[in-house]
PDB file of C-alpha atoms in Angstrom:
ATOM      1  CA  MET A 213      97.836 122.223 136.229  1.00 96.00           C
ATOM      2  CA  TYR A 214      94.077 122.538 135.214  1.00 98.00           C
ATOM      3  CA  TYR A 215      91.065 120.799 136.623  1.00 98.00           C
ATOM      4  CA  HIS A 216      87.957 121.210 134.636  1.00 98.00           C
ATOM      5  CA  GLY A 217      84.450 122.080 136.101  1.00 98.00           C
ATOM      6  CA  GLY A 218      81.230 120.219 135.595  1.00 98.00           C
ATOM      7  CA  GLY A 219      79.961 119.782 139.227  1.00 98.00           C
ATOM      8  CA  PHE A 220      82.096 116.630 139.779  1.00 98.00           C
ATOM      9  CA  THR A 221      79.839 114.821 137.570  1.00 98.00           C
ATOM     10  CA  TYR A 222      80.398 115.809 133.906  1.00 96.00           C
ATOM     11  CA  GLY A 223      82.869 117.802 131.822  1.00 97.00           C
ATOM     12  CA  ASP A 224      86.207 116.155 130.412  1.00 97.00           C
ATOM     13  CA  LEU A 225      89.369 117.072 128.376  1.00 97.00           C
ATOM     14  CA  ASP A 226      87.309 118.293 125.344  1.00 97.00           C
ATOM     15  CA  THR A 227      84.835 120.432 127.028  1.00 97.00           C
ATOM     16  CA  HIS A 228      87.533 122.688 128.505  1.00 98.00           C
ATOM     17  CA  ASP A 229      90.029 122.359 125.726  1.00 98.00           C
ATOM     18  CA  GLY A 230      89.196 125.839 124.157  1.00 97.00           C
ATOM     19  CA  VAL A 231      89.728 127.229 127.653  1.00 98.00           C
ATOM     20  CA  CYS A 232      93.131 125.768 128.247  1.00 98.00           C
ATOM     21  CA  ARG A 233      94.227 126.882 124.834  1.00 98.00           C
ATOM     22  CA  VAL A 234      93.262 130.371 125.601  1.00 98.00           C
ATOM     23  CA  LEU A 235      94.850 130.358 129.179  1.00 98.00           C
ATOM     24  CA  CYS A 236      98.052 128.898 127.543  1.00 97.00           C
ATOM     25  CA  ARG A 237      98.444 131.193 124.632  1.00 97.00           C
ATOM     26  CA  HIS A 238      97.838 134.489 126.781  1.00 97.00           C
ATOM     27  CA  SER A 239      99.349 133.174 130.223  1.00 96.00           C
ATOM     28  CA  GLY A 240     102.396 132.225 128.475  1.00 94.00           C
ATOM     29  CA  ALA A 241     102.599 128.942 130.407  1.00 94.00           C
ATOM     30  CA  HIS A 242     102.083 125.235 129.859  1.00 96.00           C
ATOM     31  CA  VAL A 243      98.829 124.096 130.642  1.00 97.00           C
ATOM     32  CA  LEU A 244      98.497 120.283 131.693  1.00 98.00           C
ATOM     33  CA  ALA A 245      94.691 119.689 131.695  1.00 98.00           C
ATOM     34  CA  VAL A 246      93.573 117.019 134.226  1.00 97.00           C
ATOM     35  CA  ASP A 247      90.443 114.547 133.986  1.00 97.00           C
ATOM     36  CA  CYS A 248      89.428 113.071 137.243  1.00 98.00           C
ATOM     37  CA  ARG A 249      87.311 110.491 138.010  1.00 98.00           C
ATOM     38  CA  LEU A 250      83.616 111.638 138.395  1.00 98.00           C
ATOM     39  CA  ALA A 251      80.529 111.070 140.609  1.00 98.00           C
ATOM     40  CA  PRO A 252      78.160 109.195 141.162  1.00 98.00           C
ATOM     41  CA  GLU A 253      80.318 106.234 140.172  1.00 98.00           C
ATOM     42  CA  HIS A 254      83.268 107.612 141.820  1.00 98.00           C
ATOM     43  CA  PRO A 255      81.927 109.791 144.972  1.00 98.00           C
ATOM     44  CA  PHE A 256      84.108 111.859 147.158  1.00 98.00           C
ATOM     45  CA  PRO A 257      87.058 111.655 147.769  1.00 98.00           C
ATOM     46  CA  ALA A 258      88.061 110.304 144.501  1.00 98.00           C
ATOM     47  CA  ALA A 259      88.131 113.600 142.476  1.00 98.00           C
ATOM     48  CA  VAL A 260      90.531 114.790 145.351  1.00 98.00           C
ATOM     49  CA  GLU A 261      92.560 111.834 145.191  1.00 98.00           C
ATOM     50  CA  ASP A 262      92.841 112.182 141.443  1.00 98.00           C
ATOM     51  CA  ALA A 263      93.702 116.013 141.747  1.00 98.00           C
ATOM     52  CA  ARG A 264      96.509 115.455 144.393  1.00 98.00           C
ATOM     53  CA  ALA A 265      98.159 112.536 142.499  1.00 98.00           C
ATOM     54  CA  ALA A 266      98.130 114.392 139.138  1.00 98.00           C
ATOM     55  CA  LEU A 267      99.997 117.517 140.993  1.00 98.00           C
ATOM     56  CA  ARG A 268     102.669 115.079 142.022  1.00 98.00           C
ATOM     57  CA  TRP A 269     102.913 113.560 138.724  1.00 98.00           C
ATOM     58  CA  ALA A 270     103.282 117.003 137.200  1.00 97.00           C
ATOM     59  CA  PHE A 271     106.202 118.171 139.809  1.00 97.00           C
ATOM     60  CA  ALA A 272     107.879 114.918 138.741  1.00 97.00           C
ATOM     61  CA  ASN A 273     107.711 114.950 134.966  1.00 97.00           C
ATOM     62  CA  ALA A 274     107.601 118.927 134.460  1.00 96.00           C
ATOM     63  CA  GLN A 275     110.985 119.064 133.142  1.00 94.00           C
ATOM     64  CA  ARG A 276     110.463 116.222 130.481  1.00 95.00           C
ATOM     65  CA  LEU A 277     107.300 118.078 129.540  1.00 94.00           C
ATOM     66  CA  GLY A 278     109.314 121.485 128.850  1.00 93.00           C
ATOM     67  CA  ALA A 279     107.998 123.172 132.208  1.00 93.00           C
ATOM     68  CA  ASP A 280     109.759 124.695 134.860  1.00 92.00           C
ATOM     69  CA  PRO A 281     109.416 122.561 137.871  1.00 92.00           C
ATOM     70  CA  GLY A 282     109.932 125.585 140.151  1.00 91.00           C
ATOM     71  CA  ARG A 283     106.961 127.277 138.530  1.00 93.00           C
ATOM     72  CA  VAL A 284     103.975 124.910 138.857  1.00 96.00           C
ATOM     73  CA  GLY A 285     100.567 126.286 139.528  1.00 97.00           C
ATOM     74  CA  VAL A 286      97.019 124.815 139.830  1.00 98.00           C
ATOM     75  CA  GLY A 287      93.909 126.273 138.450  1.00 98.00           C
ATOM     76  CA  GLY A 288      90.119 125.358 137.754  1.00 98.00           C
ATOM     77  CA  ASP A 289      86.839 126.606 137.380  1.00 98.00           C
ATOM     78  CA  SER A 290      83.785 125.838 139.522  1.00 98.00           C
ATOM     79  CA  ALA A 291      84.419 122.367 140.825  1.00 98.00           C
ATOM     80  CA  GLY A 292      87.856 122.328 139.291  1.00 98.00           C
ATOM     81  CA  GLY A 293      88.271 125.554 141.125  1.00 98.00           C
ATOM     82  CA  ASN A 294      87.214 123.726 144.336  1.00 98.00           C
ATOM     83  CA  LEU A 295      89.836 120.918 143.461  1.00 98.00           C
ATOM     84  CA  ALA A 296      92.478 123.550 142.550  1.00 98.00           C
ATOM     85  CA  ALA A 297      91.901 125.104 146.403  1.00 98.00           C
ATOM     86  CA  VAL A 298      91.749 121.807 147.838  1.00 98.00           C
ATOM     87  CA  VAL A 299      95.009 120.258 146.571  1.00 98.00           C
ATOM     88  CA  SER A 300      96.892 123.686 147.496  1.00 98.00           C
ATOM     89  CA  GLN A 301      95.816 123.072 150.990  1.00 98.00           C
ATOM     90  CA  LEU A 302      96.769 119.432 150.804  1.00 98.00           C
ATOM     91  CA  ALA A 303     100.299 120.109 148.954  1.00 98.00           C
ATOM     92  CA  ALA A 304     101.033 122.960 151.748  1.00 97.00           C
ATOM     93  CA  ARG A 305     100.471 120.391 154.524  1.00 96.00           C
ATOM     94  CA  ASP A 306     101.495 116.777 153.303  1.00 96.00           C
ATOM     95  CA  GLY A 307     104.913 117.502 152.282  1.00 93.00           C
ATOM     96  CA  GLY A 308     104.406 118.725 148.973  1.00 93.00           C
ATOM     97  CA  PRO A 309     105.890 119.857 146.778  1.00 96.00           C
ATOM     98  CA  ALA A 310     103.250 122.798 146.937  1.00 97.00           C
ATOM     99  CA  PRO A 311     102.041 124.723 143.757  1.00 97.00           C
ATOM    100  CA  THR A 312     103.411 128.426 143.441  1.00 96.00           C
ATOM    101  CA  LEU A 313     100.281 129.999 142.331  1.00 97.00           C
ATOM    102  CA  GLN A 314      96.371 129.038 142.336  1.00 98.00           C
ATOM    103  CA  LEU A 315      93.627 130.188 139.742  1.00 98.00           C
ATOM    104  CA  LEU A 316      90.257 129.767 140.990  1.00 99.00           C
ATOM    105  CA  ILE A 317      87.426 130.647 138.707  1.00 99.00           C
ATOM    106  CA  TYR A 318      84.179 130.872 140.225  1.00 98.00           C
ATOM    107  CA  PRO A 319      85.310 127.835 142.480  1.00 98.00           C
ATOM    108  CA  ALA A 320      82.926 126.086 144.820  1.00 98.00           C
ATOM    109  CA  THR A 321      84.256 126.325 148.255  1.00 98.00           C
ATOM    110  CA  ASP A 322      81.398 125.557 150.910  1.00 98.00           C
ATOM    111  CA  MET A 323      78.985 122.843 150.452  1.00 97.00           C
ATOM    112  CA  SER A 324      77.890 123.362 154.114  1.00 97.00           C
ATOM    113  CA  THR A 325      76.199 126.712 153.843  1.00 95.00           C
ATOM    114  CA  ARG A 326      73.768 128.304 151.650  1.00 94.00           C
ATOM    115  CA  HIS A 327      75.428 131.583 150.824  1.00 97.00           C
ATOM    116  CA  ARG A 328      73.196 134.465 149.988  1.00 98.00           C
ATOM    117  CA  SER A 329      74.243 134.518 146.045  1.00 98.00           C
ATOM    118  CA  ARG A 330      72.904 131.118 145.908  1.00 97.00           C
ATOM    119  CA  GLU A 331      69.409 132.274 146.975  1.00 97.00           C
ATOM    120  CA  LEU A 332      69.518 135.466 144.922  1.00 98.00           C
ATOM    121  CA  PHE A 333      70.568 133.560 141.623  1.00 98.00           C
ATOM    122  CA  ARG A 334      68.758 130.154 142.300  1.00 97.00           C
ATOM    123  CA  GLU A 335      66.981 130.439 139.060  1.00 98.00           C
ATOM    124  CA  GLY A 336      67.103 131.813 135.823  1.00 97.00           C
ATOM    125  CA  PHE A 337      71.187 132.205 135.679  1.00 97.00           C
ATOM    126  CA  LEU A 338      72.287 128.904 133.791  1.00 96.00           C
ATOM    127  CA  LEU A 339      73.307 127.120 137.095  1.00 97.00           C
ATOM    128  CA  THR A 340      70.284 126.479 139.062  1.00 98.00           C
ATOM    129  CA  ASP A 341      69.619 125.426 142.754  1.00 97.00           C
ATOM    130  CA  GLY A 342      68.221 122.527 141.773  1.00 97.00           C
ATOM    131  CA  GLU A 343      71.169 121.604 139.824  1.00 98.00           C
ATOM    132  CA  MET A 344      73.462 122.220 142.495  1.00 98.00           C
ATOM    133  CA  ASN A 345      71.788 120.031 144.917  1.00 97.00           C
ATOM    134  CA  TRP A 346      71.799 117.353 142.268  1.00 98.00           C
ATOM    135  CA  PHE A 347      75.842 117.787 141.857  1.00 98.00           C
ATOM    136  CA  GLU A 348      76.415 117.680 145.645  1.00 98.00           C
ATOM    137  CA  ASP A 349      74.281 114.554 146.114  1.00 98.00           C
ATOM    138  CA  ASN A 350      76.090 112.780 143.506  1.00 98.00           C
ATOM    139  CA  TYR A 351      79.467 113.807 145.057  1.00 98.00           C
ATOM    140  CA  LEU A 352      78.942 113.684 148.764  1.00 98.00           C
ATOM    141  CA  GLY A 353      75.615 111.539 148.898  1.00 97.00           C
ATOM    142  CA  THR A 354      72.235 112.651 149.913  1.00 96.00           C
ATOM    143  CA  ALA A 355      73.130 112.446 153.647  1.00 96.00           C
ATOM    144  CA  ARG A 356      75.940 114.999 153.099  1.00 95.00           C
ATOM    145  CA  THR A 357      78.047 113.493 155.517  1.00 95.00           C
ATOM    146  CA  HIS A 358      81.350 115.144 154.267  1.00 97.00           C
ATOM    147  CA  ALA A 359      80.069 118.413 153.613  1.00 98.00           C
ATOM    148  CA  GLY A 360      82.046 119.997 156.437  1.00 98.00           C
ATOM    149  CA  ASP A 361      85.191 118.241 155.446  1.00 98.00           C
ATOM    150  CA  PRO A 362      87.861 120.827 154.092  1.00 98.00           C
ATOM    151  CA  ARG A 363      88.552 118.268 151.124  1.00 98.00           C
ATOM    152  CA  ALA A 364      85.043 119.051 150.194  1.00 98.00           C
ATOM    153  CA  SER A 365      84.629 122.752 151.497  1.00 98.00           C
ATOM    154  CA  PRO A 366      87.786 124.577 151.381  1.00 98.00           C
ATOM    155  CA  LEU A 367      86.400 127.525 153.155  1.00 98.00           C
ATOM    156  CA  LEU A 368      86.312 125.622 156.341  1.00 98.00           C
ATOM    157  CA  ALA A 369      89.732 124.576 156.820  1.00 98.00           C
ATOM    158  CA  GLU A 370      91.318 125.561 160.081  1.00 96.00           C
ATOM    159  CA  ASP A 371      94.472 127.032 158.635  1.00 96.00           C
ATOM    160  CA  LEU A 372      94.658 129.147 155.282  1.00 98.00           C
ATOM    161  CA  SER A 373      98.021 130.572 155.979  1.00 97.00           C
ATOM    162  CA  GLY A 374     101.461 129.742 153.967  1.00 96.00           C
ATOM    163  CA  LEU A 375      99.236 128.743 150.950  1.00 98.00           C
ATOM    164  CA  ALA A 376     100.281 129.720 147.313  1.00 97.00           C
ATOM    165  CA  PRO A 377      99.013 133.081 146.001  1.00 97.00           C
ATOM    166  CA  ALA A 378      95.585 133.297 144.710  1.00 98.00           C
ATOM    167  CA  ILE A 379      93.629 134.535 141.986  1.00 98.00           C
ATOM    168  CA  VAL A 380      90.013 134.216 142.360  1.00 98.00           C
ATOM    169  CA  VAL A 381      87.519 135.120 139.917  1.00 98.00           C
ATOM    170  CA  THR A 382      83.902 135.333 140.386  1.00 98.00           C
ATOM    171  CA  ALA A 383      80.699 136.199 138.406  1.00 98.00           C
ATOM    172  CA  ALA A 384      78.161 138.937 139.302  1.00 98.00           C
ATOM    173  CA  PHE A 385      75.237 136.548 138.773  1.00 98.00           C
ATOM    174  CA  ASP A 386      76.501 133.396 139.740  1.00 98.00           C
ATOM    175  CA  PRO A 387      75.206 131.272 142.751  1.00 98.00           C
ATOM    176  CA  LEU A 388      78.659 130.210 143.782  1.00 98.00           C
ATOM    177  CA  ARG A 389      79.658 134.033 143.745  1.00 98.00           C
ATOM    178  CA  ASP A 390      79.578 134.469 147.497  1.00 98.00           C
ATOM    179  CA  GLU A 391      81.335 131.412 148.706  1.00 98.00           C
ATOM    180  CA  GLY A 392      84.314 132.340 145.905  1.00 98.00           C
ATOM    181  CA  GLU A 393      84.613 135.538 147.488  1.00 98.00           C
ATOM    182  CA  ALA A 394      84.306 134.497 150.823  1.00 98.00           C
ATOM    183  CA  TYR A 395      87.176 132.120 150.266  1.00 98.00           C
ATOM    184  CA  ALA A 396      89.315 135.284 148.780  1.00 98.00           C
ATOM    185  CA  GLN A 397      88.675 137.051 152.059  1.00 98.00           C
ATOM    186  CA  ALA A 398      89.631 134.297 154.105  1.00 98.00           C
ATOM    187  CA  LEU A 399      92.728 133.861 152.378  1.00 98.00           C
ATOM    188  CA  ARG A 400      93.614 137.547 152.653  1.00 98.00           C
ATOM    189  CA  GLY A 401      92.747 137.221 156.366  1.00 98.00           C
ATOM    190  CA  ALA A 402      95.292 134.345 156.774  1.00 98.00           C
ATOM    191  CA  GLY A 403      98.042 136.383 154.939  1.00 98.00           C
ATOM    192  CA  THR A 404      97.960 134.458 151.580  1.00 97.00           C
ATOM    193  CA  PRO A 405      98.399 136.707 148.672  1.00 96.00           C
ATOM    194  CA  THR A 406      94.995 137.106 146.930  1.00 97.00           C
ATOM    195  CA  THR A 407      93.580 138.700 143.833  1.00 97.00           C
ATOM    196  CA  LEU A 408      89.995 138.902 143.464  1.00 98.00           C
ATOM    197  CA  ARG A 409      88.210 139.817 140.413  1.00 98.00           C
ATOM    198  CA  ARG A 410      84.407 139.814 140.263  1.00 98.00           C
ATOM    199  CA  PHE A 411      83.240 140.342 136.619  1.00 98.00           C
ATOM    200  CA  PRO A 412      80.061 142.200 136.158  1.00 98.00           C
ATOM    201  CA  GLY A 413      77.297 141.054 133.790  1.00 97.00           C
ATOM    202  CA  PHE A 414      78.563 137.433 133.886  1.00 98.00           C
ATOM    203  CA  ILE A 415      76.711 134.582 134.847  1.00 98.00           C
ATOM    204  CA  HIS A 416      78.411 131.121 135.845  1.00 98.00           C
ATOM    205  CA  GLY A 417      80.228 129.295 133.156  1.00 98.00           C
ATOM    206  CA  PHE A 418      81.163 132.335 131.339  1.00 98.00           C
ATOM    207  CA  ILE A 419      84.682 131.017 130.341  1.00 98.00           C
ATOM    208  CA  ASN A 420      83.323 128.378 128.084  1.00 98.00           C
ATOM    209  CA  ALA A 421      81.508 130.735 126.191  1.00 98.00           C
ATOM    210  CA  ALA A 422      84.705 132.352 124.961  1.00 97.00           C
ATOM    211  CA  GLY A 423      84.395 130.964 121.735  1.00 95.00           C
ATOM    212  CA  VAL A 424      81.130 132.620 121.038  1.00 97.00           C
ATOM    213  CA  SER A 425      81.300 135.638 123.061  1.00 97.00           C
ATOM    214  CA  ARG A 426      83.842 138.457 122.564  1.00 98.00           C
ATOM    215  CA  THR A 427      83.322 139.812 126.361  1.00 98.00           C
ATOM    216  CA  ALA A 428      83.549 136.377 127.574  1.00 98.00           C
ATOM    217  CA  ARG A 429      86.962 135.931 125.440  1.00 98.00           C
ATOM    218  CA  ASP A 430      88.113 139.284 126.698  1.00 98.00           C
ATOM    219  CA  ALA A 431      87.503 138.086 130.450  1.00 98.00           C
ATOM    220  CA  LEU A 432      89.194 134.912 129.637  1.00 98.00           C
ATOM    221  CA  VAL A 433      91.970 136.918 128.060  1.00 98.00           C
ATOM    222  CA  GLU A 434      92.238 138.971 130.957  1.00 98.00           C
ATOM    223  CA  ILE A 435      92.255 136.353 133.683  1.00 98.00           C
ATOM    224  CA  ALA A 436      95.308 134.478 131.557  1.00 98.00           C
ATOM    225  CA  GLY A 437      97.257 137.944 131.773  1.00 98.00           C
ATOM    226  CA  VAL A 438      96.709 138.348 135.526  1.00 97.00           C
ATOM    227  CA  THR A 439      98.015 134.756 135.864  1.00 97.00           C
ATOM    228  CA  ARG A 440     101.057 135.497 133.740  1.00 96.00           C
ATOM    229  CA  GLY A 441     101.688 138.438 135.872  1.00 95.00           C
ATOM    230  CA  MET A 442     101.199 136.522 138.960  1.00 91.00           C
ATOM    231  CA  PHE A 443     103.488 133.818 137.912  1.00 87.00           C
ATOM    232  CA  PHE A 444     106.331 136.208 137.511  1.00 80.00           C
ATOM    233  CA  SER A 445     106.036 138.131 140.625  1.00 80.00           C
ATOM    234  CA  THR A 446     105.731 135.178 142.704  1.00 67.00           C
ATOM    235  CA  THR A 447     108.978 133.473 141.306  1.00 56.00           C
ATOM    236  CA  VAL A 448     111.181 136.724 140.945  1.00 43.00           C
ATOM    237  CA  GLY A 449     114.566 135.181 140.059  1.00 41.00           C
ATOM    238  CA  SER A 450     113.484 132.614 137.501  1.00 43.00           C
ATOM    239  CA  GLY A 451     112.560 135.197 134.926  1.00 42.00           C
ATOM    240  CA  PRO A 452     109.183 136.271 133.199  1.00 40.00           C
ATOM    241  CA  PRO A 453     107.270 133.228 131.604  1.00 43.00           C
ATOM    242  CA  PRO A 454     108.314 132.339 128.199  1.00 40.00           C
TER     243      PRO A 454
END
């Protein structure tokens, strides 16, 4: 399951088709791309509801799609990484079934606090502070009433134990870097197996540059390889991915 980025306000199956194709080829896994409702027409929690419903559908239809229903993972980048983290938490608490892996690529994890990286890289690194404010206003409303809700800010969840093993990817010059890494540390602190990889020299959105940048493509291929290995290690007995 892959949820695309775009600040909860834009992006679709086409903007992330190349990313999903590389992940599919190099992870050895089927990739089911999901297109959730977007803000401001559909504010929080519409995207969360869609993401959770899509995961239920994936489990129910995995075998029909030629996939292994015992090995369903979730992934996403930026806003999609937020949704992947949130549905992992929800599925672990609401009766599931829960995913066996979560791939979180520079995820937004905390809309209640301005982490240091957001100040360090507020301008000049593609994703700006002004854009982030605009995304959050569209998604949560200008009052930010739900900023502290774990379904918007998964870092604020009271219990992060018992979740699927996680791969957390961050970029060195990304406003979201510190909150993504804080989430990785929180997962580890709760006993959830977590691999954290910070890519030096990259800015937010680098996986979408894989078609024009060799270094970005190499990074995405590496992420896919780690995903492949993690899928196997977390489902020993099912055999390696095809």
